[in-house]
Short mmCIF file of C-alpha atoms in Angstrom, two decimals:
data_model
loop_
_atom_site.label_atom_id
_atom_site.label_comp_id
_atom_site.label_asym_id
_atom_site.label_seq_id
_atom_site.Cartn_x
_atom_site.Cartn_y
_atom_site.Cartn_z
CA MET A 7 -29.71 -3.44 0.47
CA ILE A 8 -27.14 -5.16 -1.67
CA GLU A 9 -28.31 -7.74 -4.15
CA PHE A 10 -26.29 -10.22 -6.17
CA ARG A 11 -28.20 -11.54 -9.18
CA GLY A 12 -26.70 -14.57 -10.87
CA VAL A 13 -23.20 -13.20 -10.58
CA SER A 14 -20.26 -15.08 -12.07
CA LYS A 15 -16.63 -14.16 -12.29
CA GLN A 16 -14.08 -15.88 -14.43
CA PHE A 17 -10.58 -14.52 -14.16
CA ASP A 18 -8.25 -14.12 -17.12
CA ASP A 19 -6.39 -17.29 -16.18
CA GLY A 20 -9.65 -19.25 -16.53
CA THR A 21 -10.39 -19.68 -12.82
CA LEU A 22 -14.12 -19.58 -12.16
CA ALA A 23 -13.98 -17.81 -8.80
CA VAL A 24 -17.69 -17.13 -8.55
CA ASP A 25 -20.29 -19.30 -10.27
CA ASP A 26 -23.85 -18.00 -10.54
CA PHE A 27 -24.08 -16.40 -7.12
CA SER A 28 -27.27 -14.81 -5.85
CA LEU A 29 -27.78 -13.23 -2.46
CA VAL A 30 -29.67 -10.40 -0.86
CA ILE A 31 -27.84 -8.54 1.87
CA PRO A 32 -30.28 -6.59 4.04
CA SER A 33 -29.51 -3.04 5.14
CA HIS A 34 -28.22 -2.22 8.60
CA LYS A 35 -27.19 -5.80 9.28
CA THR A 36 -23.86 -7.54 9.48
CA VAL A 37 -23.55 -10.30 6.92
CA VAL A 38 -20.49 -12.50 7.14
CA LEU A 39 -19.22 -14.39 4.13
CA VAL A 40 -17.19 -17.26 5.46
CA GLY A 41 -15.28 -19.99 3.70
CA SER A 42 -11.86 -21.47 3.13
CA SER A 43 -9.22 -19.70 1.09
CA GLY A 44 -10.03 -19.65 -2.58
CA CYS A 45 -13.79 -20.01 -2.18
CA GLY A 46 -14.35 -16.65 -3.85
CA LYS A 47 -15.49 -14.73 -0.79
CA THR A 48 -13.06 -11.86 -1.25
CA THR A 49 -13.95 -11.67 -4.94
CA LEU A 50 -17.61 -11.31 -3.94
CA LEU A 51 -16.75 -8.53 -1.53
CA ARG A 52 -14.64 -6.67 -4.07
CA MET A 53 -17.43 -6.81 -6.60
CA ILE A 54 -19.55 -4.62 -4.37
CA ASN A 55 -17.25 -1.64 -4.83
CA ARG A 56 -16.28 -2.62 -8.36
CA MET A 57 -12.71 -3.50 -7.51
CA VAL A 58 -13.68 -6.60 -9.48
CA ASP A 59 -16.30 -6.52 -12.23
CA PRO A 60 -18.43 -9.63 -12.70
CA THR A 61 -18.18 -11.55 -15.95
CA SER A 62 -21.95 -11.95 -15.92
CA GLY A 63 -24.88 -11.17 -13.69
CA SER A 64 -25.51 -7.93 -11.89
CA ILE A 65 -25.09 -6.37 -8.48
CA LEU A 66 -27.56 -3.85 -7.17
CA ILE A 67 -27.24 -1.42 -4.32
CA ASP A 68 -30.64 -0.13 -3.26
CA ASP A 69 -32.04 -1.40 -6.55
CA GLU A 70 -29.49 0.49 -8.62
CA ASP A 71 -27.23 -1.58 -10.87
CA ILE A 72 -23.68 -0.61 -9.93
CA ALA A 73 -22.37 -1.54 -13.38
CA GLY A 74 -23.68 1.86 -14.47
CA LEU A 75 -21.89 3.75 -11.70
CA GLU A 76 -18.49 5.32 -11.92
CA PRO A 77 -16.13 3.05 -9.88
CA VAL A 78 -14.30 5.91 -8.15
CA LYS A 79 -17.54 7.58 -7.07
CA LEU A 80 -19.00 4.28 -5.94
CA ARG A 81 -15.89 3.43 -3.88
CA ARG A 82 -15.92 6.80 -2.18
CA ARG A 83 -19.34 6.14 -0.74
CA ILE A 84 -18.50 2.65 0.47
CA GLY A 85 -16.19 2.10 3.44
CA TYR A 86 -13.46 -0.45 2.87
CA VAL A 87 -11.34 -2.07 5.55
CA MET A 88 -8.73 -4.64 4.65
CA GLN A 89 -6.29 -6.94 6.34
CA ASN A 90 -3.02 -5.19 7.25
CA SER A 91 -4.97 -1.92 7.33
CA GLY A 92 -3.75 -0.74 3.90
CA LEU A 93 -2.90 2.64 5.38
CA LEU A 94 -0.70 5.02 3.44
CA PRO A 95 2.65 4.67 5.21
CA HIS A 96 3.84 8.18 4.34
CA ARG A 97 0.81 9.89 5.83
CA LYS A 98 -0.01 10.56 9.43
CA VAL A 99 -2.92 8.80 11.07
CA ILE A 100 -5.11 11.89 10.83
CA ASP A 101 -4.36 12.30 7.11
CA ASN A 102 -5.07 8.64 6.50
CA VAL A 103 -8.46 8.91 8.16
CA ALA A 104 -9.27 12.14 6.33
CA THR A 105 -8.05 10.91 2.93
CA VAL A 106 -11.37 10.42 1.19
CA PRO A 107 -13.16 13.51 2.61
CA LEU A 108 -10.17 15.59 1.47
CA LEU A 109 -10.35 14.03 -2.00
CA GLU A 110 -14.02 14.90 -2.03
CA GLY A 111 -13.18 18.52 -1.37
CA VAL A 112 -14.22 18.77 2.27
CA PRO A 113 -12.34 21.73 3.82
CA LYS A 114 -9.23 20.59 5.68
CA ARG A 115 -10.27 21.91 9.08
CA GLN A 116 -13.63 20.18 8.86
CA ALA A 117 -12.12 16.91 7.60
CA TYR A 118 -9.59 16.87 10.42
CA ALA A 119 -12.20 17.61 13.06
CA ARG A 120 -14.30 14.74 11.76
CA ALA A 121 -11.22 12.48 11.66
CA MET A 122 -10.52 13.29 15.30
CA GLU A 123 -14.07 12.31 16.23
CA LEU A 124 -13.62 9.07 14.34
CA LEU A 125 -10.50 8.28 16.36
CA ASP A 126 -12.73 8.53 19.43
CA THR A 127 -15.34 6.37 17.75
CA VAL A 128 -12.91 3.54 17.09
CA GLY A 129 -11.35 3.84 20.54
CA LEU A 130 -8.06 5.45 19.62
CA ASP A 131 -6.38 8.11 21.71
CA ARG A 132 -6.33 11.45 19.88
CA SER A 133 -2.65 11.79 20.67
CA LEU A 134 -1.99 9.16 18.00
CA ALA A 135 -3.29 11.46 15.27
CA ASN A 136 0.15 12.73 14.36
CA ARG A 137 1.84 9.34 14.33
CA TYR A 138 2.72 7.46 11.20
CA PRO A 139 1.15 4.02 10.69
CA SER A 140 4.49 2.29 11.23
CA GLN A 141 4.56 3.76 14.73
CA LEU A 142 1.34 1.99 15.72
CA SER A 143 0.67 -1.57 16.80
CA GLY A 144 -1.17 -3.89 14.43
CA GLY A 145 -4.40 -3.52 16.38
CA GLN A 146 -4.15 0.26 16.40
CA GLN A 147 -3.53 0.25 12.65
CA GLN A 148 -6.69 -1.78 12.10
CA ARG A 149 -8.63 0.73 14.18
CA VAL A 150 -7.30 3.52 11.99
CA GLY A 151 -8.37 1.44 8.99
CA VAL A 152 -11.90 1.21 10.40
CA ALA A 153 -11.92 4.96 11.13
CA ARG A 154 -10.88 5.63 7.54
CA GLY A 155 -13.64 3.34 6.32
CA LEU A 156 -16.17 5.36 8.29
CA ALA A 157 -14.82 8.76 7.25
CA VAL A 158 -17.42 9.54 4.61
CA ASP A 159 -20.18 8.10 6.79
CA PRO A 160 -20.94 5.40 4.25
CA ASN A 161 -24.06 3.25 4.40
CA ILE A 162 -22.01 0.22 3.47
CA LEU A 163 -18.86 -1.01 5.13
CA LEU A 164 -16.87 -3.76 3.43
CA MET A 165 -14.45 -5.61 5.65
CA ASP A 166 -12.00 -8.07 4.13
CA GLU A 167 -10.56 -10.22 6.92
CA PRO A 168 -9.80 -7.04 8.86
CA PHE A 169 -8.73 -8.81 12.02
CA GLY A 170 -6.90 -11.69 10.38
CA ALA A 171 -3.40 -10.44 11.02
CA VAL A 172 -3.57 -9.47 14.69
CA ASP A 173 -3.01 -11.68 17.69
CA PRO A 174 -6.01 -13.45 19.28
CA ILE A 175 -6.33 -11.13 22.26
CA VAL A 176 -6.30 -7.98 20.16
CA ARG A 177 -8.61 -9.66 17.67
CA ALA A 178 -11.15 -10.44 20.38
CA ASP A 179 -10.90 -6.82 21.46
CA LEU A 180 -11.45 -5.51 17.94
CA GLN A 181 -14.37 -7.87 17.41
CA GLN A 182 -16.11 -6.58 20.54
CA GLU A 183 -15.39 -3.05 19.39
CA LEU A 184 -16.97 -3.75 16.03
CA ILE A 185 -20.08 -5.20 17.70
CA ARG A 186 -20.33 -2.05 19.83
CA LEU A 187 -19.77 0.20 16.80
CA GLN A 188 -22.36 -1.61 14.77
CA GLN A 189 -24.92 -1.23 17.55
CA GLU A 190 -24.26 2.51 17.46
CA LEU A 191 -24.00 3.03 13.73
CA GLY A 192 -26.17 0.34 12.14
CA LYS A 193 -24.23 0.16 8.88
CA THR A 194 -24.72 -2.49 6.27
CA VAL A 195 -21.60 -4.47 7.00
CA VAL A 196 -20.30 -7.15 4.66
CA PHE A 197 -17.57 -9.01 6.45
CA VAL A 198 -15.31 -11.66 4.96
CA THR A 199 -13.46 -14.17 7.09
CA HIS A 200 -12.28 -17.76 7.09
CA ASP A 201 -12.81 -17.97 10.85
CA ILE A 202 -16.19 -19.54 11.63
CA ASP A 203 -16.07 -18.40 15.24
CA GLU A 204 -15.60 -14.83 14.09
CA ALA A 205 -18.47 -15.30 11.65
CA PHE A 206 -20.82 -16.57 14.36
CA LEU A 207 -19.75 -13.83 16.73
CA LEU A 208 -20.21 -10.90 14.36
CA GLY A 209 -22.81 -11.99 11.85
CA ASP A 210 -26.51 -11.30 12.01
CA GLN A 211 -26.50 -13.48 8.94
CA VAL A 212 -23.78 -15.93 8.07
CA VAL A 213 -23.20 -17.23 4.56
CA ILE A 214 -21.02 -20.31 4.36
CA LEU A 215 -19.34 -20.64 0.99
CA GLN A 216 -17.80 -23.50 -0.91
CA VAL A 217 -15.46 -23.35 -3.89
CA GLY A 218 -16.89 -21.20 -6.67
CA ALA A 219 -18.75 -19.11 -4.09
CA GLN A 220 -21.47 -21.74 -3.87
CA ILE A 221 -23.67 -21.08 -0.87
CA ALA A 222 -23.49 -24.13 1.37
CA GLN A 223 -25.83 -22.58 3.90
CA GLN A 224 -27.03 -19.18 4.93
CA GLY A 225 -28.84 -18.16 8.06
CA THR A 226 -28.39 -16.85 11.55
CA PRO A 227 -25.61 -18.44 13.60
CA THR A 228 -28.27 -20.19 15.67
CA GLU A 229 -29.99 -21.65 12.63
CA ILE A 230 -26.74 -22.93 11.21
CA LEU A 231 -25.55 -24.40 14.49
CA ALA A 232 -28.90 -26.03 15.14
CA ASN A 233 -29.35 -27.46 11.64
CA PRO A 234 -26.21 -27.71 9.54
CA ALA A 235 -27.57 -28.16 6.03
CA THR A 236 -24.89 -30.48 4.75
CA GLU A 237 -21.99 -32.53 5.92
CA PHE A 238 -19.70 -29.85 4.55
CA VAL A 239 -21.34 -27.24 6.78
CA ALA A 240 -21.28 -29.52 9.80
CA ASP A 241 -17.63 -30.15 9.20
CA PHE A 242 -16.87 -26.50 8.55
CA ILE A 243 -18.50 -25.25 11.72
CA GLY A 244 -16.85 -28.01 13.70
CA ALA A 245 -20.03 -29.89 14.52
CA GLY A 246 -18.93 -32.84 12.43
CA ARG A 247 -15.81 -33.18 14.51
CA GLY A 248 -17.76 -32.94 17.71
CA LYS A 249 -16.20 -29.61 18.51
CA ARG A 250 -19.57 -27.92 18.90
CA ARG A 251 -21.27 -30.73 20.79
CA LEU A 252 -20.52 -29.91 24.36
CA SER A 253 -21.34 -31.83 27.49
CA VAL A 254 -20.66 -31.36 31.15
CA ASP A 255 -17.53 -33.10 32.31
CA ALA A 256 -18.79 -34.97 35.36
CA SER A 257 -15.33 -35.94 36.48
CA VAL A 258 -14.42 -32.35 37.30
CA GLU A 259 -15.46 -31.12 40.71
CA SER A 260 -17.50 -28.00 40.19
CA GLU A 261 -15.68 -25.06 41.67
CA GLY A 262 -18.01 -22.32 42.75
CA ASN A 263 -20.84 -21.98 40.27
CA ASP A 264 -19.12 -23.11 37.08
CA LEU A 265 -19.24 -26.46 35.34
CA VAL A 266 -16.59 -27.46 32.83
CA LEU A 267 -17.82 -28.32 29.35
CA VAL A 268 -16.03 -30.76 27.09
CA ASP A 269 -16.44 -31.47 23.39
CA SER A 270 -17.14 -34.96 22.11
CA ALA A 271 -13.44 -35.76 22.02
CA GLY A 272 -13.19 -34.93 25.69
CA HIS A 273 -11.21 -31.70 25.28
CA ALA A 274 -12.14 -28.90 27.61
CA ALA A 275 -14.16 -26.37 25.60
CA GLY A 276 -15.48 -23.89 28.11
CA VAL A 277 -17.45 -23.40 31.26
CA VAL A 278 -21.12 -22.86 31.91
CA ASP A 279 -22.81 -20.98 34.71
CA ALA A 280 -24.29 -23.47 37.11
CA PRO A 281 -25.30 -21.90 40.41
CA GLY A 282 -25.43 -24.67 42.92
CA GLY A 283 -24.43 -27.25 40.36
CA VAL A 284 -27.56 -26.72 38.23
CA ILE A 285 -27.32 -25.31 34.72
CA ALA A 286 -29.62 -22.33 34.40
CA ASN A 287 -32.37 -22.88 31.87
CA GLY A 288 -31.89 -20.63 28.85
CA ASP A 289 -34.25 -17.73 28.67
CA SER A 290 -31.30 -15.79 27.33
CA GLY A 291 -31.15 -14.80 23.68
CA PRO A 292 -29.18 -16.71 21.11
CA LYS A 293 -26.36 -14.21 21.20
CA SER A 294 -25.94 -14.21 24.95
CA ARG A 295 -22.53 -15.43 25.85
CA SER A 296 -23.38 -17.44 28.95
CA ILE A 297 -21.19 -20.17 27.56
CA SER A 298 -17.80 -18.57 27.50
CA ASN A 299 -15.62 -20.58 25.22
CA LYS A 300 -12.37 -18.99 26.29
CA THR A 301 -10.35 -22.05 25.47
CA ASP A 302 -11.86 -22.16 22.04
CA GLN A 303 -10.78 -18.66 21.12
CA ALA A 304 -7.30 -19.08 22.45
CA GLY A 305 -6.94 -22.30 20.57
CA ASP A 306 -7.73 -20.70 17.25
CA ALA A 307 -4.62 -18.53 17.16
CA MET B 23 54.88 15.08 -9.35
CA LEU B 24 51.97 14.78 -11.72
CA PHE B 25 49.23 14.98 -9.09
CA ALA B 26 50.72 18.02 -7.37
CA ALA B 27 51.29 19.71 -10.69
CA ALA B 28 47.73 19.03 -11.76
CA LEU B 29 46.41 20.46 -8.51
CA ALA B 30 48.65 23.45 -8.93
CA PHE B 31 47.16 23.96 -12.40
CA ILE B 32 43.65 23.72 -11.06
CA PHE B 33 44.21 26.17 -8.24
CA ASP B 34 46.23 28.65 -10.27
CA PRO B 35 43.92 31.70 -10.55
CA ALA B 36 45.39 32.38 -13.97
CA ASN B 37 43.70 29.22 -15.27
CA LEU B 38 40.31 30.02 -13.86
CA LEU B 39 38.92 32.45 -16.39
CA GLY B 40 39.66 33.24 -20.03
CA GLU B 41 38.66 31.38 -23.13
CA LYS B 42 40.40 28.20 -22.10
CA GLY B 43 39.81 28.70 -18.39
CA ILE B 44 38.35 26.18 -15.97
CA LEU B 45 35.25 28.15 -15.10
CA PRO B 46 33.84 28.66 -18.61
CA ARG B 47 34.56 25.02 -19.47
CA LEU B 48 32.96 23.90 -16.22
CA MET B 49 29.93 26.00 -17.08
CA ASP B 50 29.75 24.45 -20.54
CA HIS B 51 30.09 21.00 -19.00
CA LEU B 52 27.24 21.78 -16.65
CA LEU B 53 25.19 23.13 -19.54
CA TYR B 54 25.63 19.91 -21.55
CA THR B 55 24.84 17.89 -18.46
CA GLY B 56 21.76 19.91 -17.61
CA LEU B 57 20.34 19.86 -21.13
CA SER B 58 20.98 16.13 -21.58
CA LEU B 59 19.59 15.26 -18.17
CA GLY B 60 16.53 17.41 -18.80
CA ALA B 61 15.87 15.69 -22.12
CA ALA B 62 16.43 12.26 -20.57
CA LEU B 63 14.07 13.04 -17.68
CA LEU B 64 11.40 14.27 -20.06
CA VAL B 65 11.46 10.94 -21.87
CA GLY B 66 12.51 8.53 -19.16
CA ILE B 67 10.33 9.54 -16.21
CA PRO B 68 6.94 9.26 -17.97
CA ILE B 69 7.91 5.92 -19.51
CA GLY B 70 9.22 4.59 -16.21
CA LEU B 71 6.13 5.76 -14.32
CA LEU B 72 3.78 4.36 -16.94
CA ILE B 73 5.43 0.95 -16.84
CA GLY B 74 5.71 1.00 -13.06
CA HIS B 75 2.08 2.00 -12.57
CA THR B 76 0.53 -0.40 -15.06
CA GLY B 77 3.05 -3.18 -14.59
CA LYS B 78 2.93 -3.63 -18.36
CA GLY B 79 5.95 -3.51 -20.60
CA LYS B 80 8.40 -4.71 -18.01
CA ASN B 81 10.18 -6.91 -20.53
CA PHE B 82 10.32 -4.03 -22.95
CA VAL B 83 12.18 -1.99 -20.37
CA ILE B 84 14.68 -4.70 -19.64
CA ALA B 85 15.38 -5.22 -23.34
CA LEU B 86 15.54 -1.50 -24.00
CA THR B 87 17.81 -0.62 -21.12
CA GLY B 88 20.07 -3.56 -21.91
CA SER B 89 20.48 -2.66 -25.55
CA PHE B 90 20.84 1.06 -24.87
CA ARG B 91 23.55 0.37 -22.37
CA ALA B 92 25.43 -1.61 -24.97
CA LEU B 93 25.43 1.35 -27.36
CA PRO B 94 28.87 2.91 -27.63
CA THR B 95 28.10 6.54 -26.91
CA PHE B 96 31.08 7.96 -28.72
CA GLY B 97 30.42 5.83 -31.78
CA LEU B 98 26.79 6.89 -31.77
CA LEU B 99 27.80 10.53 -31.48
CA LEU B 100 30.15 10.30 -34.49
CA PHE B 101 27.50 8.43 -36.45
CA ILE B 102 24.90 11.11 -35.81
CA ILE B 103 27.31 13.92 -36.56
CA LEU B 104 27.79 12.38 -40.00
CA PHE B 105 24.19 13.33 -40.71
CA THR B 106 23.69 16.46 -38.66
CA GLY B 107 27.08 18.10 -38.58
CA LEU B 108 28.75 19.34 -35.41
CA GLY B 109 26.71 21.02 -32.74
CA LEU B 110 25.10 20.87 -29.37
CA GLY B 111 22.07 18.91 -30.58
CA PRO B 112 23.80 15.63 -31.40
CA LEU B 113 25.76 15.73 -28.13
CA VAL B 114 22.65 16.29 -26.03
CA PHE B 115 20.88 13.58 -27.99
CA VAL B 116 23.48 10.88 -27.36
CA LEU B 117 23.98 11.85 -23.73
CA ALA B 118 20.23 11.68 -23.21
CA ILE B 119 20.15 8.24 -24.85
CA LEU B 120 22.81 7.21 -22.39
CA ALA B 121 20.88 8.56 -19.42
CA ILE B 122 17.39 7.31 -20.27
CA PRO B 123 17.88 3.65 -19.29
CA PRO B 124 18.91 4.28 -15.68
CA ILE B 125 16.13 6.86 -15.31
CA ILE B 126 13.48 4.47 -16.61
CA ALA B 127 14.89 1.68 -14.49
CA GLY B 128 14.84 3.86 -11.38
CA ALA B 129 11.30 5.10 -11.92
CA TYR B 130 10.05 1.65 -12.77
CA SER B 131 11.72 -0.12 -9.88
CA GLY B 132 10.67 2.68 -7.53
CA LEU B 133 7.02 2.18 -8.36
CA ASP B 134 7.48 -1.57 -8.38
CA SER B 135 8.79 -1.41 -4.82
CA VAL B 136 5.61 0.19 -3.47
CA ASN B 137 3.56 -2.32 -1.50
CA ARG B 138 0.76 -3.71 -3.70
CA GLU B 139 -1.61 -3.75 -0.73
CA THR B 140 -1.10 -0.03 -0.19
CA ILE B 141 -1.97 0.68 -3.81
CA ASP B 142 -4.91 -1.69 -3.73
CA ALA B 143 -6.24 0.03 -0.62
CA ALA B 144 -5.79 3.46 -2.17
CA ARG B 145 -7.81 2.33 -5.16
CA ALA B 146 -10.45 0.64 -3.00
CA ILE B 147 -11.13 3.77 -0.97
CA GLY B 148 -11.73 5.71 -4.17
CA MET B 149 -8.53 7.29 -5.42
CA THR B 150 -8.34 7.82 -9.16
CA GLU B 151 -5.38 6.31 -11.02
CA TRP B 152 -3.74 9.74 -11.22
CA GLN B 153 -4.23 10.25 -7.50
CA ILE B 154 -2.72 6.84 -6.79
CA LEU B 155 0.27 7.77 -8.93
CA GLY B 156 0.72 11.28 -7.56
CA LYS B 157 -0.23 10.84 -3.92
CA VAL B 158 0.88 7.29 -3.22
CA GLU B 159 3.26 5.78 -5.73
CA ILE B 160 5.54 8.70 -6.54
CA PRO B 161 6.03 9.90 -2.93
CA LEU B 162 6.85 6.38 -1.81
CA ALA B 163 9.05 5.68 -4.83
CA LEU B 164 10.88 9.00 -4.83
CA PRO B 165 14.13 7.75 -3.25
CA LEU B 166 14.49 5.05 -5.90
CA ILE B 167 13.40 7.38 -8.70
CA LEU B 168 16.10 9.81 -7.62
CA GLY B 169 18.56 6.94 -7.45
CA GLY B 170 18.05 6.44 -11.17
CA VAL B 171 18.45 10.17 -11.81
CA ARG B 172 21.61 10.13 -9.74
CA SER B 173 23.30 7.40 -11.70
CA ALA B 174 22.15 8.99 -14.96
CA THR B 175 23.70 12.28 -13.90
CA LEU B 176 27.01 10.66 -13.10
CA GLN B 177 27.09 8.90 -16.45
CA ILE B 178 26.34 12.14 -18.26
CA ILE B 179 28.99 14.09 -16.39
CA ALA B 180 31.60 11.45 -17.11
CA THR B 181 30.64 10.96 -20.73
CA ALA B 182 30.17 14.65 -21.55
CA THR B 183 33.96 14.79 -21.84
CA ILE B 184 33.48 13.58 -25.42
CA ALA B 185 32.08 17.03 -26.23
CA GLY B 186 35.68 18.13 -26.63
CA TYR B 187 36.08 15.80 -29.61
CA VAL B 188 33.26 17.26 -31.61
CA GLY B 189 34.04 20.93 -31.58
CA LEU B 190 32.47 21.74 -28.26
CA THR B 191 34.24 22.45 -24.99
CA GLY B 192 33.50 21.31 -21.48
CA LEU B 193 36.00 19.84 -19.08
CA GLY B 194 36.84 17.18 -21.65
CA ARG B 195 38.86 19.78 -23.58
CA PHE B 196 41.58 19.64 -20.93
CA LEU B 197 41.92 15.92 -21.46
CA ILE B 198 42.03 16.17 -25.24
CA GLU B 199 44.40 19.09 -25.34
CA GLY B 200 46.63 17.52 -22.73
CA LEU B 201 46.82 14.25 -24.64
CA ALA B 202 47.37 16.00 -27.96
CA LEU B 203 50.17 18.17 -26.56
CA HIS B 204 51.60 15.39 -24.41
CA ASP B 205 50.91 17.72 -21.51
CA TYR B 206 49.88 15.04 -19.04
CA THR B 207 49.56 17.55 -16.21
CA LEU B 208 46.83 19.26 -18.18
CA ALA B 209 45.13 15.96 -19.01
CA PHE B 210 45.33 14.82 -15.43
CA ALA B 211 43.94 18.14 -14.21
CA GLY B 212 41.03 17.65 -16.59
CA ALA B 213 40.44 14.16 -15.22
CA ILE B 214 40.52 15.45 -11.66
CA LEU B 215 38.05 18.20 -12.50
CA VAL B 216 35.59 15.76 -14.07
CA ALA B 217 35.91 13.39 -11.14
CA ALA B 218 35.46 16.23 -8.65
CA LEU B 219 32.38 17.48 -10.47
CA ALA B 220 30.94 13.98 -10.48
CA LEU B 221 31.60 13.56 -6.76
CA VAL B 222 30.03 16.90 -5.88
CA ALA B 223 26.97 16.22 -8.03
CA ASP B 224 26.66 12.76 -6.51
CA GLY B 225 26.95 14.18 -3.02
CA ILE B 226 24.24 16.75 -3.64
CA LEU B 227 21.91 14.18 -5.17
CA ALA B 228 22.59 11.75 -2.35
CA LEU B 229 21.59 14.44 0.10
CA ILE B 230 18.39 15.22 -1.78
CA GLN B 231 17.67 11.51 -1.98
CA ARG B 232 17.81 11.30 1.78
CA LEU B 233 15.61 14.34 2.21
CA VAL B 234 12.84 12.96 0.03
CA VAL B 235 12.46 9.71 1.95
CA PRO B 236 8.85 10.09 3.06
CA HIS B 237 8.23 10.59 6.75
CA GLY B 238 6.78 7.48 8.26
CA VAL B 239 8.85 5.27 5.98
CA SER B 240 12.15 3.83 7.22
CA ARG B 241 13.05 6.87 9.31
CA GLY B 242 9.70 6.57 11.00
CA MET B 243 10.44 2.95 11.69
CA ALA B 244 13.48 3.88 13.72
CA ARG B 245 11.38 6.16 15.85
CA THR B 246 8.75 3.51 16.45
CA THR B 247 10.99 1.35 18.55
CA THR B 248 11.97 4.13 20.90
CA ARG B 249 8.45 5.43 21.26
CA SER B 250 6.65 2.18 21.72
CA SER B 251 9.14 1.07 24.33
CA ARG B 252 8.39 4.16 26.33
CA ARG B 253 4.67 3.64 26.11
CA THR B 254 4.16 0.72 28.42
CA ALA B 255 0.38 0.55 28.30
CA PRO B 256 -1.08 2.14 25.19
CA SER B 257 -4.57 3.13 26.19
CA ALA B 258 -5.74 2.62 22.65
CA LEU B 259 -5.05 -1.09 22.84
CA THR B 260 -7.48 -1.52 25.65
CA GLY B 261 -10.15 0.04 23.51
CA ALA B 262 -11.44 2.59 25.97
CA PRO B 263 -12.66 5.56 23.98
CA LEU B 264 -11.63 8.92 25.30
CA THR B 265 -14.36 10.77 27.05
CA GLU B 266 -14.12 14.36 26.09
CA GLY B 267 -16.33 17.39 26.41
#
């Protein structure tokens, strides 16, 4: 469990990036901090591993105030994945993954064996182990970044817009991979993004932030979609623009068992299963993807 | 012809050894160069790395290197000798002063060229500052650091000719003696020797500089294109984990 207690951060230039922020992040869940650039979400994330120290307030991990912990030790037990992977360009994939265990004094053979397993875990071919990062695609580099983050088997995984710099198809792939990984591993994942669709897809809990890291709303994706707390939230998640309010486009002849859905502006937004022209009544869970908004994802490139 | 005569002087075995021979003077020249470079490295590298790592004191470096470069080395040497008397110490001191600015500049700009994100990531995964410096910044900056050392070396080799003016020897003696005796062949031979030494040293350092380019950087890039074009469908992209065992 990670707990923010009245945390504020004022940078040297006077910017108040985080203003009295409090939040409890439960263990073994994925919590997504989402907001526009400059809302302080990355600052919040970086406070958890003391890359940024708060000006006031405290942050607790499992009821222990991290201000009293040695930053290097703290960071080594927290996985960190960033945009553009942040891999060491002069080290092979395997050495990048094994970096922290080797720093911690794990014998080389053991660290490499574990790194190889992690390549499997993140869906990378073991033959890539001896490549350099520059020889990999962007998506592969991000996978290596995730593998490195998992190398010390941390309880907490911090992810700072990890899929922000890859193309939409690879991103969708990586997102599914992360969902699968999280089902297997059950880490406490804190994920930062500005992409609300990504937030709803990945987050057990989603925290929508405004400037100064003010919480506009927090809850499950379903709760937020069903009841946007403010106009800002409605606008941010696209409900205010009618993007989320979908209806069946009656003018389109249903082909097979699909009906086309349109948003309130009349743009095609997806399809819904409708065997025999009747939309199945939802006994499916909130996360079931019976509405496949393919057009939506492609449009967010 | 002056050039031919100078070459003839250089390649005449009779001029190789002996008190005024090429070899002992070359050795002295190398000694002055080595000592001065060593002293300059001892001072310049830590300062350059400190400034490059912390990003603090950048303006100090620019001011320092600018003003040091404006110092007339020969004038400084004579000035110091007024206080210390002749000897190796003052020569090494002024040559080191000459060499420190390019060394600091090389080390600083080398570290400055390392991608901030890479350093940030190294810190975020739990490297100590020393580990960031030793395992990330220096390896990646090494070509530029050596670039500074290379230009410092050339300046020392060229300027060490002034040793001949202050009671020492080195290849500069040929120049001074030749000018004093109006023996321009001798002076020209001296100039050729200094130039040749500088070229050889530069060549060696250039080679080392190429060898220290980290794998995976720049040379790795070239390989990427050929490899990735051969791999039409990277299995890793599709996300299917390997089933093994």
